[in-house]
mmCIF file of C-alpha atoms and ligand atoms in Angstrom:
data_model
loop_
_atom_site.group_PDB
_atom_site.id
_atom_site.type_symbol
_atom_site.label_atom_id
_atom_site.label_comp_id
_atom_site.label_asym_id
_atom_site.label_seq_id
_atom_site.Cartn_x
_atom_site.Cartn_y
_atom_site.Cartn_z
ATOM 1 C CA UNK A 1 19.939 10.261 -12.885
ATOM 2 C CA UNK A 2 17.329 8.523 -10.852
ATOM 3 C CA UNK A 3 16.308 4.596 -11.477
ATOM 4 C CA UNK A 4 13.097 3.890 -11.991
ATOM 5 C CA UNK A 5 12.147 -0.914 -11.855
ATOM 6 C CA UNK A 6 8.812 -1.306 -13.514
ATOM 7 C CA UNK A 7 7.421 -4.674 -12.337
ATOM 8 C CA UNK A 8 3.926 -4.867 -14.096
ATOM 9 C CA UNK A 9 2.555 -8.198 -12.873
ATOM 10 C CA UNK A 10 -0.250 -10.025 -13.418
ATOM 11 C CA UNK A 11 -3.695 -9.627 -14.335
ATOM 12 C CA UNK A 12 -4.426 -5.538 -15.205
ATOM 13 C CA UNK A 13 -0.586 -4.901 -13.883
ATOM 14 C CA UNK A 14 0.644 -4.153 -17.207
ATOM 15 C CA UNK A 15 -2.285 -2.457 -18.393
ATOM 16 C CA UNK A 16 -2.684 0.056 -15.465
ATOM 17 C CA UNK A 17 1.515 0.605 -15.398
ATOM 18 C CA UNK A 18 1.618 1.100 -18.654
ATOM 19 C CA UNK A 19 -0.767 4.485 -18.237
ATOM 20 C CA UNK A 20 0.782 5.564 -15.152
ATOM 21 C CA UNK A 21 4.358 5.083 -17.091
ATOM 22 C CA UNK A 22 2.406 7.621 -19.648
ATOM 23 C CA UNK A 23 1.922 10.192 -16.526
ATOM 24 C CA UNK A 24 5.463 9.608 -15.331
ATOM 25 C CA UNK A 25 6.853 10.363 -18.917
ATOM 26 C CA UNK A 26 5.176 13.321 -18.922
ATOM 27 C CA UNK A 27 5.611 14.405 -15.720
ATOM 28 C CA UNK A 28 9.346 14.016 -16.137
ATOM 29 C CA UNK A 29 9.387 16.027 -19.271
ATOM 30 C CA UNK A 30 7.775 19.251 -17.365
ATOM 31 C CA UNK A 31 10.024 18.606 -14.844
ATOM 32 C CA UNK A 32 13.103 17.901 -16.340
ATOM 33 C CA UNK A 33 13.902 14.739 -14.363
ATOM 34 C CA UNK A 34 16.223 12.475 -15.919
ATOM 35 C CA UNK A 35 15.044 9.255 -15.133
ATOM 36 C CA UNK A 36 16.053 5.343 -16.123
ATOM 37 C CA UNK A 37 13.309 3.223 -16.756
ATOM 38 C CA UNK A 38 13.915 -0.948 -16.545
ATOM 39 C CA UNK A 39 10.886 -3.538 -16.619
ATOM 40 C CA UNK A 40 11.375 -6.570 -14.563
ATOM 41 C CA UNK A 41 9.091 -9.939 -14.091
ATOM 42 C CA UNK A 42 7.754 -10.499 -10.549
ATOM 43 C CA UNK A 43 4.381 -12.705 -9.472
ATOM 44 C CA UNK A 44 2.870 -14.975 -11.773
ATOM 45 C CA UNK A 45 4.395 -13.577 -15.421
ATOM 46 C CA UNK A 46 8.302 -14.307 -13.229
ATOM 47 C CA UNK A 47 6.964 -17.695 -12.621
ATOM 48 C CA UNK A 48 5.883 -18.502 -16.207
ATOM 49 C CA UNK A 49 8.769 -17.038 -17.843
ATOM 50 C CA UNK A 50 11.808 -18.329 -15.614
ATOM 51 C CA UNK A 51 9.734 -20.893 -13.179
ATOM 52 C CA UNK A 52 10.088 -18.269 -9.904
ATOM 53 C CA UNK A 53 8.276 -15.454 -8.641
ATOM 54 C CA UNK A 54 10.925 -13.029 -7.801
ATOM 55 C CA UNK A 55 13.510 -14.254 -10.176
ATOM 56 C CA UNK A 56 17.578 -13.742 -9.254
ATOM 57 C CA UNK A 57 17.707 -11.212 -12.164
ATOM 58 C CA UNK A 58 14.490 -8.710 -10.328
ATOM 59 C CA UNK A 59 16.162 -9.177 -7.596
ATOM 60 C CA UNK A 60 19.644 -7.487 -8.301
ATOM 61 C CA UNK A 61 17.426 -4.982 -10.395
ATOM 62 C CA UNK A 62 15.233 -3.786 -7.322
ATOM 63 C CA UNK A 63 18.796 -3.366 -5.353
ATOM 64 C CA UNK A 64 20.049 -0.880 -7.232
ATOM 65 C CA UNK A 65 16.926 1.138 -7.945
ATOM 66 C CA UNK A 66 15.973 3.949 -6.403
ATOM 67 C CA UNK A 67 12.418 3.529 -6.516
ATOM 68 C CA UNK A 68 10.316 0.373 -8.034
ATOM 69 C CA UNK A 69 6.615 0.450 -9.490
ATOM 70 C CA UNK A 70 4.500 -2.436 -9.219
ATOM 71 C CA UNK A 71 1.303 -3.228 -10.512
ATOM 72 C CA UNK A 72 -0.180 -6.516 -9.055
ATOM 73 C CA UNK A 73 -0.164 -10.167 -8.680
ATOM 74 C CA UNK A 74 -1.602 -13.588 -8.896
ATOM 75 C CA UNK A 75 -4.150 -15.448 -10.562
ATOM 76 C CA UNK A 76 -6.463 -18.909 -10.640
ATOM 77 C CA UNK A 77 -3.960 -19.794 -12.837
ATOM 78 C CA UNK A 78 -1.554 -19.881 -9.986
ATOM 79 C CA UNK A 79 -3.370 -21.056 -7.063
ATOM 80 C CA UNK A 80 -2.481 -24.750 -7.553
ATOM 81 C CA UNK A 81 1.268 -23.817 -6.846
ATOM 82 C CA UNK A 82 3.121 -25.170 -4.630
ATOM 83 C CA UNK A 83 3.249 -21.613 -1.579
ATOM 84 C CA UNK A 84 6.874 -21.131 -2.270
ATOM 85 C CA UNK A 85 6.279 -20.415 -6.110
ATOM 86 C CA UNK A 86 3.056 -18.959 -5.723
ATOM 87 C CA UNK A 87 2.497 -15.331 -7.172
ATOM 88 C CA UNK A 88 2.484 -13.709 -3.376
ATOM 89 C CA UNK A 89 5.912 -15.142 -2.531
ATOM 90 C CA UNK A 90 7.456 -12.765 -5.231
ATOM 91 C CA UNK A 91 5.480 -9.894 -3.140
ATOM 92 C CA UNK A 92 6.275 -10.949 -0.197
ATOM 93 C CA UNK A 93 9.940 -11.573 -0.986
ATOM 94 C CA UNK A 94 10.376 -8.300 -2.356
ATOM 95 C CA UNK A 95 9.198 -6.473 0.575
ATOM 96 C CA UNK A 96 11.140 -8.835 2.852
ATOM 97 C CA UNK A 97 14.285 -8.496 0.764
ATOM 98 C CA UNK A 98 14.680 -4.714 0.409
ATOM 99 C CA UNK A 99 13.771 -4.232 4.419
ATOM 100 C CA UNK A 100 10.468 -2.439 3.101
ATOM 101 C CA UNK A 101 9.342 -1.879 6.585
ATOM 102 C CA UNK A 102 7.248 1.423 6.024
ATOM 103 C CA UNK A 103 3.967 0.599 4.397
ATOM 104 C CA UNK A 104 1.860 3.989 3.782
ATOM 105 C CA UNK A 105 -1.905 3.292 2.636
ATOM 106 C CA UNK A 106 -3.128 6.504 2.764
ATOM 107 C CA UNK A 107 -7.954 6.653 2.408
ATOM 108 C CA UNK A 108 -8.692 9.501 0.710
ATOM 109 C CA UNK A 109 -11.851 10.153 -0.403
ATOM 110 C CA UNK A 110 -12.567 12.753 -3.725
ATOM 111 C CA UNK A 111 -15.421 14.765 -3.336
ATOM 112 C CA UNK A 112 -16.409 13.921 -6.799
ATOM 113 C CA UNK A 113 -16.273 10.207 -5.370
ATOM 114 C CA UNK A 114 -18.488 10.708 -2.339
ATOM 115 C CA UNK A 115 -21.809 8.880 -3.379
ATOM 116 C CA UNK A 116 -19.814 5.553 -4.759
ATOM 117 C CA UNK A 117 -18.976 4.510 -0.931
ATOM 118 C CA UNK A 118 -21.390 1.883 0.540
ATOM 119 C CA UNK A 119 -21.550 4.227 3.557
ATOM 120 C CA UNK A 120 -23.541 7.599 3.863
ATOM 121 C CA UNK A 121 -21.828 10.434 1.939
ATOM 122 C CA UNK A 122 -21.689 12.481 5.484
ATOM 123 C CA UNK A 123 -20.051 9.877 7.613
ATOM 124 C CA UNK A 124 -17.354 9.475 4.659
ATOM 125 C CA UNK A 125 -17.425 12.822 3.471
ATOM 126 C CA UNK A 126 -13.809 14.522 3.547
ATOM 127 C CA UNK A 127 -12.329 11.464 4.975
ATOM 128 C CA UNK A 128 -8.452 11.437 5.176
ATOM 129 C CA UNK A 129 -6.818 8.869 7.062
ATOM 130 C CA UNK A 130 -3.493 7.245 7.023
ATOM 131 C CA UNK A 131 -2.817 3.755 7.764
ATOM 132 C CA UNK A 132 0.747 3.022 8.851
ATOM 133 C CA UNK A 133 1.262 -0.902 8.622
ATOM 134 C CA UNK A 134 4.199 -2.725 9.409
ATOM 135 C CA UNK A 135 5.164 -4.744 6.659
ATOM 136 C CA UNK A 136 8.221 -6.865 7.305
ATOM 137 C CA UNK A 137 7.305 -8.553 10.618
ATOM 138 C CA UNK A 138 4.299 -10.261 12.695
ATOM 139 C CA UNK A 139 2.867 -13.298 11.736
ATOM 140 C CA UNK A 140 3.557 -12.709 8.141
ATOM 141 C CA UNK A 141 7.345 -13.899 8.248
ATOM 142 C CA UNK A 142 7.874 -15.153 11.759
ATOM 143 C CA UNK A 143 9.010 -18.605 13.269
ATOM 144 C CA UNK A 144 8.234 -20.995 14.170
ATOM 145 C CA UNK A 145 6.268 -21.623 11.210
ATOM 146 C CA UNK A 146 4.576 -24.710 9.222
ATOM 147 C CA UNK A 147 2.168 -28.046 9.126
ATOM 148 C CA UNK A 148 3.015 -30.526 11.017
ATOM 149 C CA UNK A 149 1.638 -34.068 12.700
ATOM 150 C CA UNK A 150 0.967 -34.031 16.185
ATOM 151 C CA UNK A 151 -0.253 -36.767 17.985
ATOM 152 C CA UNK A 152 -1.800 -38.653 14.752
ATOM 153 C CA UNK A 153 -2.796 -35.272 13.003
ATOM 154 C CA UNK A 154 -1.647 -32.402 11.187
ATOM 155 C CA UNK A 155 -1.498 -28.862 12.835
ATOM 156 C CA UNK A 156 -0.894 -25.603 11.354
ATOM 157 C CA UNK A 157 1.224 -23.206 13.409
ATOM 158 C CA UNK A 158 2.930 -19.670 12.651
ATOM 159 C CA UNK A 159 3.880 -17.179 15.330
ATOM 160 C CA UNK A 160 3.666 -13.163 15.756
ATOM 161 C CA UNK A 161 6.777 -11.785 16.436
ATOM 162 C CA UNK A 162 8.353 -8.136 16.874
ATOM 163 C CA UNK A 163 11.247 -7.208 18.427
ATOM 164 C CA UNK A 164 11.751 -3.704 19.994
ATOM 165 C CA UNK A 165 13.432 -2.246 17.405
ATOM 166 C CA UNK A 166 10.828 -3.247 14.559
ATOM 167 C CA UNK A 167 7.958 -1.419 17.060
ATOM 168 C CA UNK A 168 10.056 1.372 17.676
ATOM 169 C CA UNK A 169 11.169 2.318 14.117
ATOM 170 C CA UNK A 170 7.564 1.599 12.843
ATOM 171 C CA UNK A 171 6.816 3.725 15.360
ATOM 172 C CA UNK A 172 8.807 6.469 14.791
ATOM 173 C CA UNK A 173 7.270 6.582 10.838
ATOM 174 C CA UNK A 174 3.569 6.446 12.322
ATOM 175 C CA UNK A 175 4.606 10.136 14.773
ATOM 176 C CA UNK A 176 6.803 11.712 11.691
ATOM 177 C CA UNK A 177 3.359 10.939 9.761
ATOM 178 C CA UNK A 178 1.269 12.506 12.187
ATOM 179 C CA UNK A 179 3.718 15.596 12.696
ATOM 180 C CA UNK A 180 2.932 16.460 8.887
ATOM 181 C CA UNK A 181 -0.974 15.887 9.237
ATOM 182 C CA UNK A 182 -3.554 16.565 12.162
ATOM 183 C CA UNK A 183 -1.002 15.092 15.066
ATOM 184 C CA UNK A 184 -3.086 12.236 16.171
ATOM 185 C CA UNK A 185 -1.934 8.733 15.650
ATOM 186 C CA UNK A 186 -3.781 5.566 16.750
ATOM 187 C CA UNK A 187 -1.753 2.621 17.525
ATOM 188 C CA UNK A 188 -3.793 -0.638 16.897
ATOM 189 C CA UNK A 189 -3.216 -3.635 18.883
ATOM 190 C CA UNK A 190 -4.884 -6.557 20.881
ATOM 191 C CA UNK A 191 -2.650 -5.907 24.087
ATOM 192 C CA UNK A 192 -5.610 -7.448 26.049
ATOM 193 C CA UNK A 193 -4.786 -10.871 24.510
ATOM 194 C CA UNK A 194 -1.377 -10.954 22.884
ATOM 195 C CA UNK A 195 2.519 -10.726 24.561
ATOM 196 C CA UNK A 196 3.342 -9.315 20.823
ATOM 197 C CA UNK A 197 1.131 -6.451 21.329
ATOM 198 C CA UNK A 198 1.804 -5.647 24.750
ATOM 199 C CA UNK A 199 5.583 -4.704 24.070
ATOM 200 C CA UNK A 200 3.750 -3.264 21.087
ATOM 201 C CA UNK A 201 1.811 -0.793 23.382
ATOM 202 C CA UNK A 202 4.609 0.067 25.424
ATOM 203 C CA UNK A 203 7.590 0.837 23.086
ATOM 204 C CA UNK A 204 4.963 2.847 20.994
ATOM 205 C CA UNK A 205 4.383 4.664 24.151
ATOM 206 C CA UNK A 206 8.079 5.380 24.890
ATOM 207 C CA UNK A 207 8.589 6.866 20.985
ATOM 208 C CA UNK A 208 5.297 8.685 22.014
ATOM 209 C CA UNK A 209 7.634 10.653 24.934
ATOM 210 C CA UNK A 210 9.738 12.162 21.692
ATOM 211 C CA UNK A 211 6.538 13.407 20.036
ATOM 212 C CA UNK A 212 4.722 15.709 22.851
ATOM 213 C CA UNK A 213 2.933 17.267 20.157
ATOM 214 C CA UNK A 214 1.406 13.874 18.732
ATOM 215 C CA UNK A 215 -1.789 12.776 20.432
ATOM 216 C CA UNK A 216 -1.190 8.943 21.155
ATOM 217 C CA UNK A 217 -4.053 6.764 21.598
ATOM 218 C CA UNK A 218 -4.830 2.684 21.005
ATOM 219 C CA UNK A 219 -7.663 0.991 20.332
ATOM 220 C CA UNK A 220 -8.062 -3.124 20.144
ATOM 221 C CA UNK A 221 -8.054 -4.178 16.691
ATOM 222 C CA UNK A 222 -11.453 -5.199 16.395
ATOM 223 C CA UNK A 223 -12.985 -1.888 18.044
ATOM 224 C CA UNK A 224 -10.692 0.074 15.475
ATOM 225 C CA UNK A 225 -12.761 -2.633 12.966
ATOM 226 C CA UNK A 226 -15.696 -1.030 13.913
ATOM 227 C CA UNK A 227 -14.686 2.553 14.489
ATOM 228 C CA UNK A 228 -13.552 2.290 10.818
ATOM 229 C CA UNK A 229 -17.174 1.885 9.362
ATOM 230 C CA UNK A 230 -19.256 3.637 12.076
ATOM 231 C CA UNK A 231 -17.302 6.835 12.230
ATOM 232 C CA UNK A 232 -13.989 6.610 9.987
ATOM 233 C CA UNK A 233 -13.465 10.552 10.271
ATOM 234 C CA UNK A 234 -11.802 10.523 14.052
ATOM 235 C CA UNK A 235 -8.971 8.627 12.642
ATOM 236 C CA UNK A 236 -5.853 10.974 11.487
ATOM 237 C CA UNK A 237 -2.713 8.562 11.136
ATOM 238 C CA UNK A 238 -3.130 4.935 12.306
ATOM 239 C CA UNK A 239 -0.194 2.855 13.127
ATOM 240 C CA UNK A 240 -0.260 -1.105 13.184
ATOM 241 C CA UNK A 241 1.156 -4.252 12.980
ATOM 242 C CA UNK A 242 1.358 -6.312 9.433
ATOM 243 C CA UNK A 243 -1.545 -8.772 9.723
ATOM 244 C CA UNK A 244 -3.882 -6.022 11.418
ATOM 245 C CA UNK A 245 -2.685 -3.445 8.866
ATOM 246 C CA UNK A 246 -3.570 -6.074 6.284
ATOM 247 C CA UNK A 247 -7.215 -6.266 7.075
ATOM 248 C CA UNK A 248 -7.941 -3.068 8.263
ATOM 249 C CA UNK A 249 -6.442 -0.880 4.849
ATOM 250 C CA UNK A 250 -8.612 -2.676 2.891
ATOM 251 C CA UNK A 251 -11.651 -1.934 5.126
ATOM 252 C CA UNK A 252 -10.445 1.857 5.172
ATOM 253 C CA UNK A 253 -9.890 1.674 1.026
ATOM 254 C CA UNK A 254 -13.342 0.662 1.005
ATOM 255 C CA UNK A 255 -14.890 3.704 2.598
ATOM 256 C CA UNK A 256 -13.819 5.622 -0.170
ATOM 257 C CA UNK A 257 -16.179 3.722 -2.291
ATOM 258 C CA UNK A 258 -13.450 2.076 -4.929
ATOM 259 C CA UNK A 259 -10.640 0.067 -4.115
ATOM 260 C CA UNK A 260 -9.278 1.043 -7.737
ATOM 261 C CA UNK A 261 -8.713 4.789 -6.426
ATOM 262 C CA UNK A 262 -5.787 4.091 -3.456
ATOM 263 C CA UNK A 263 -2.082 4.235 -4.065
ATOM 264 C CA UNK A 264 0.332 2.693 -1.639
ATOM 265 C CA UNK A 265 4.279 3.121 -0.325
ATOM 266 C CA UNK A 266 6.359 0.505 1.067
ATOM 267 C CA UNK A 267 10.211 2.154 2.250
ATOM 268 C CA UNK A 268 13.143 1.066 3.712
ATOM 269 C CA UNK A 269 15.443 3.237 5.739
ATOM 270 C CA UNK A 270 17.665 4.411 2.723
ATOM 271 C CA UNK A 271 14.652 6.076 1.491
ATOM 272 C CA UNK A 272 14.256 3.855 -1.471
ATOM 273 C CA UNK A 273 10.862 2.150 -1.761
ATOM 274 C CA UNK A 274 8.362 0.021 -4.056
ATOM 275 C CA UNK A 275 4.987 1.725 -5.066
ATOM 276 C CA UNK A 276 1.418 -0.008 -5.706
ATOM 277 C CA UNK A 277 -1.993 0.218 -5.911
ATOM 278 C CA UNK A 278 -3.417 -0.981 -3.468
ATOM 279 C CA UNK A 279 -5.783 -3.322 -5.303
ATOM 280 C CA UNK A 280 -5.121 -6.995 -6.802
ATOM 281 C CA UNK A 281 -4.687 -8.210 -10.015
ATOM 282 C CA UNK A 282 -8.165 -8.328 -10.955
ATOM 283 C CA UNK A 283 -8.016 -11.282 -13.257
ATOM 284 C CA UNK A 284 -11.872 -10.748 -14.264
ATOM 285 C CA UNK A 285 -11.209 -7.970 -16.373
ATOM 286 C CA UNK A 286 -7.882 -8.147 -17.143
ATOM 287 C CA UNK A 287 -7.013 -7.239 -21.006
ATOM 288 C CA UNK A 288 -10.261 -5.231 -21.630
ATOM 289 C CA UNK A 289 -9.319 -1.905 -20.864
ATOM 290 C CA UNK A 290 -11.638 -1.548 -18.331
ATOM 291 C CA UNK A 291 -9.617 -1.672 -15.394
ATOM 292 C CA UNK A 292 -8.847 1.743 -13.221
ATOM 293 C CA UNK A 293 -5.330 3.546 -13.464
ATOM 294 C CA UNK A 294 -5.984 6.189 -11.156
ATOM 295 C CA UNK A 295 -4.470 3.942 -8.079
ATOM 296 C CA UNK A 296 -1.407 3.149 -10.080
ATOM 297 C CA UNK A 297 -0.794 6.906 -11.210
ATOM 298 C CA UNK A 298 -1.265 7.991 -7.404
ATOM 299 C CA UNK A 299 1.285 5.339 -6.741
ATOM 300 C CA UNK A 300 3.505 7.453 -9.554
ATOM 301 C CA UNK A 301 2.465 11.034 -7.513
ATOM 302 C CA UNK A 302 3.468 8.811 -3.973
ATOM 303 C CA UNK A 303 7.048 7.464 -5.629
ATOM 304 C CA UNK A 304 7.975 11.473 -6.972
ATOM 305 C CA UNK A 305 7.509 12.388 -2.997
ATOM 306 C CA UNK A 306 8.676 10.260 -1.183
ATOM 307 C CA UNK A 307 11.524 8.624 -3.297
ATOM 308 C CA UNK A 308 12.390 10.904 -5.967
ATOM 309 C CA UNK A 309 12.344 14.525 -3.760
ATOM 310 C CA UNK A 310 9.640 15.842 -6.397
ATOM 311 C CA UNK A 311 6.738 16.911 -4.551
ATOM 312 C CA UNK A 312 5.985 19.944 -7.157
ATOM 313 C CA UNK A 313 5.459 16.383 -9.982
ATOM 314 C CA UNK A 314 3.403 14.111 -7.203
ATOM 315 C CA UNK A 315 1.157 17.353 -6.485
ATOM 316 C CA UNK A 316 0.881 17.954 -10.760
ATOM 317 C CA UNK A 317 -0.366 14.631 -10.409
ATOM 318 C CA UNK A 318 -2.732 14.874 -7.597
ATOM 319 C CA UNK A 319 -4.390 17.749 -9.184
ATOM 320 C CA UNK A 320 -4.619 15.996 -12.370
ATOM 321 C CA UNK A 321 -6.845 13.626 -11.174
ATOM 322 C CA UNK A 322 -8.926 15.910 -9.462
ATOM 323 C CA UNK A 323 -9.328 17.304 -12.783
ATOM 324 C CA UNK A 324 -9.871 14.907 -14.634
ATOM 325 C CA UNK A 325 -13.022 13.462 -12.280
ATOM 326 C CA UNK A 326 -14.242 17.616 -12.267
ATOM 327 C CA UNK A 327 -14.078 16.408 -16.043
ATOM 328 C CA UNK A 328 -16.986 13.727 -15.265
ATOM 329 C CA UNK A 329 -15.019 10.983 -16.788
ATOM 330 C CA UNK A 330 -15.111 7.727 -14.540
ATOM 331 C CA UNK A 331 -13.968 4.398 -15.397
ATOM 332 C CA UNK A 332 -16.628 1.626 -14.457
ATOM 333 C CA UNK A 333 -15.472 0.764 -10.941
ATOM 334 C CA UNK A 334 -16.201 4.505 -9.971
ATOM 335 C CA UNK A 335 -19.355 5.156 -12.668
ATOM 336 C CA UNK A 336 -22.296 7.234 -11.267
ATOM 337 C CA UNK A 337 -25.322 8.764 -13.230
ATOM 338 C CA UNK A 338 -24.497 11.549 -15.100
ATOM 339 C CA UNK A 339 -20.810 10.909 -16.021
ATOM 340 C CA UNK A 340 -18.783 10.233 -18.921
ATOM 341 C CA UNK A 341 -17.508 5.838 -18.666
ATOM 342 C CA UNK A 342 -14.130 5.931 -20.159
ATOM 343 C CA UNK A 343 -11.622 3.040 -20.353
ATOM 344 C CA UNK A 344 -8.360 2.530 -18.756
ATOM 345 C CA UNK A 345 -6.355 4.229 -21.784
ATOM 346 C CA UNK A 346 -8.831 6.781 -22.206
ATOM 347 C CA UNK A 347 -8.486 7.826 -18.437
ATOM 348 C CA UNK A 348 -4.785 7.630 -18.721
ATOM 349 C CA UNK A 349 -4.769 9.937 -21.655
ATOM 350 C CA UNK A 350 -7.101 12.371 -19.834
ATOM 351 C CA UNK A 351 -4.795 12.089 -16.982
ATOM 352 C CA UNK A 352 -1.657 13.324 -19.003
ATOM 353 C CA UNK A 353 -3.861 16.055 -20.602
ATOM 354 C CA UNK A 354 -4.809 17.590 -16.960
ATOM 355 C CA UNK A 355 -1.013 18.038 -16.398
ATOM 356 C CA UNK A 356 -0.430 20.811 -17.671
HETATM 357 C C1 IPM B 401 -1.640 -6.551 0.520
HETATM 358 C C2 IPM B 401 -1.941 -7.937 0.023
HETATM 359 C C3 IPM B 401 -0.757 -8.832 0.303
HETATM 360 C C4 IPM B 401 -0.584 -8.881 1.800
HETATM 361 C C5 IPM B 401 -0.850 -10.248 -0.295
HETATM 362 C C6 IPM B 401 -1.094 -10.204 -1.775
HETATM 363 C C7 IPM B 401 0.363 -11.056 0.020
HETATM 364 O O1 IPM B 401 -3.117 -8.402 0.585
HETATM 365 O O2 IPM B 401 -0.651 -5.952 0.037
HETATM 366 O O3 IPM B 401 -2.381 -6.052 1.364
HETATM 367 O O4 IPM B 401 -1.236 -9.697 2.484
HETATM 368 O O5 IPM B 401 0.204 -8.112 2.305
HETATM 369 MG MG1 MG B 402 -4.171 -6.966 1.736
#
């Protein structure tokens, strides 16, 4: 038996879980998997039912799972927090707590998709690129951190830190990646300004001499910025830090024209690991069925591989979606002339037709 934490969130979380629970159930049936499925409170809907964010009782829950879905968090509602109860912190604490190092946001862009990107359908056309972003480490948890007064006024500090072993294992995830693709992996730094990135550079380097096959390169972080919208189609697998990896995913997810179409992976070394769209909470439509599964079910199809060891029920689900947009049915965030708008149910219930 395999288990399974559902942490819906905030916003469309429970709405978009609860259809990708509908592909998992089915998926599990034509499988035969025998899975146990908990729900759990994280984000804003922890903090309003037991006054924290990632609550004591989530906590021992995600421990012992072997893979977590998560929808999203945050709110307005929330942003008046003090940070340490704020919506993000249960994120954030999550990832930190279970040593989720690995984050996977893979671009991929559906042919059926190719005219809803803001760029020209041949410079996005077929793109497939992996971003590889460090998630535990960098600026994001590192200390010195905090406001303080300094000489009669307050000053905001936090520091970017890795340590060897964070680059090299982060490292090592980024070649293994690139082994399974094209073999090219782009490390992204800013070793012209920053100490942090010049050990960066150089243990990625050294993992590089166990990977002859892999073609290494690095870019700066704000050329790779610009490589990603002028010609997004060199990149293979890139591997980064957890601030650049931050900014530059969701620059990538929007190349392939809707942020409401890109799953995402965040492991640890056991192998266990949380799974999540890669889009927020979307608090502007939450509760009207509009909002976009497909990210959330590609999360499920991401979880079966790399969790579960079922890559014959993450590629039933791949294909399913393919169908179901051969189908013409789009859900508003992905609507062109010509196709069938469907709601978030309706799209989930196509979705577990296509299985088959
Ligand atoms: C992401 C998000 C999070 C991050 C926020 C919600 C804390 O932007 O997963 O990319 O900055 O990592
Ligand atoms: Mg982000």
């Amino acid at each position: 038996m395999q288990r399974i934490l559902v942490l819906p969130g905030d916003g469309i979380g429970p709405e978009i879980v609860n259809e990708a629970l509908k592909v998992l159930d089915r998926v599990a049936e034509l499988e035969g998997m025998d899975l146990e499925i908990d729900e759990g409170l994280i984000g804003g809907a922890a903090y309003d039912a037991v006054g924290h964010p990632y609550p004591e009782a989530t906590r021992v829950m995600a421990r012992e799972a072997d893979a977590i879905l998560l929808g999203a968090v945050g709110g307005p509602q929330y942003e008046a927090l003090e940070r340490e109860l704020r919506p993000e912190r249960g994120l954030l604490g999550i990832r930190s707590d279970l040593g989720l190092f690995a984050n996977l946001r893979p671009a991929i862009l559906y042919p059926q998709l190719a005219s809803a990107s803001t760029l020209r359908p041949e410079v996005v056309a077929g793109l497939d690129l992996l971003i590889v972003r460090e998630l535990t480490g960098d600026i994001y948890f590192g200390h010195p951190r905090g406001i303080e007064l300094r000489d009669g006024e307050r000053v905001g500090f936090n520091t970017a830190v890795y340590s060897e072993s964070e680059i090299e294992r982060i490292a090592r995830v980024g070649f293994e990646a690139a082994m399974k693709r094209d073999r090219r992996l782009c490390s992204v730094d800013k070793a012209n300004v920053l100490e942090v990135s010049e050990l960066w550079r150089e243990v990625v380097i050294r993992v590089g001499e166990e990977y002859p096959e892999v073609e290494l390169s690095h870019m700066y972080v704000d050329n790779a910025a610009m490589q990603l919208v002028r010609a997004p189609k060199q990149f293979d697998v890139m591997v980064t830090g957890n601030i650049f990896g931050d900014i530059l995913s969701d620059a990538a997810a929007m190349l392939t024209g809707s942020i409401g179409m890109l799953p995402s992976a965040s492991m640890n070394a056991t192998g266990a690991g949380l799974y999540e769209p890669i889009h927020g909470s979307a608090p502007d439509i939450a509760g009207q069925d509009k909002a976009n599964p497909i990210a959330t079910v590609l999360s499920v199809a991401m979880m079966l591989r790399h969790s579960l060891g079922q890559e014959e029920g993450a590629r039933r689900i791949e294909a399913a979606v393919g169908r179901v947009l051969d189908q013409g049915l789009r859900t508003a965030d992905i609507q062109s002339e010509g196709c069938t708008l469907v709601g978030g149910k309706a799209m989930g219930d196509a979705l577990v037709a296509a299985l088959n």
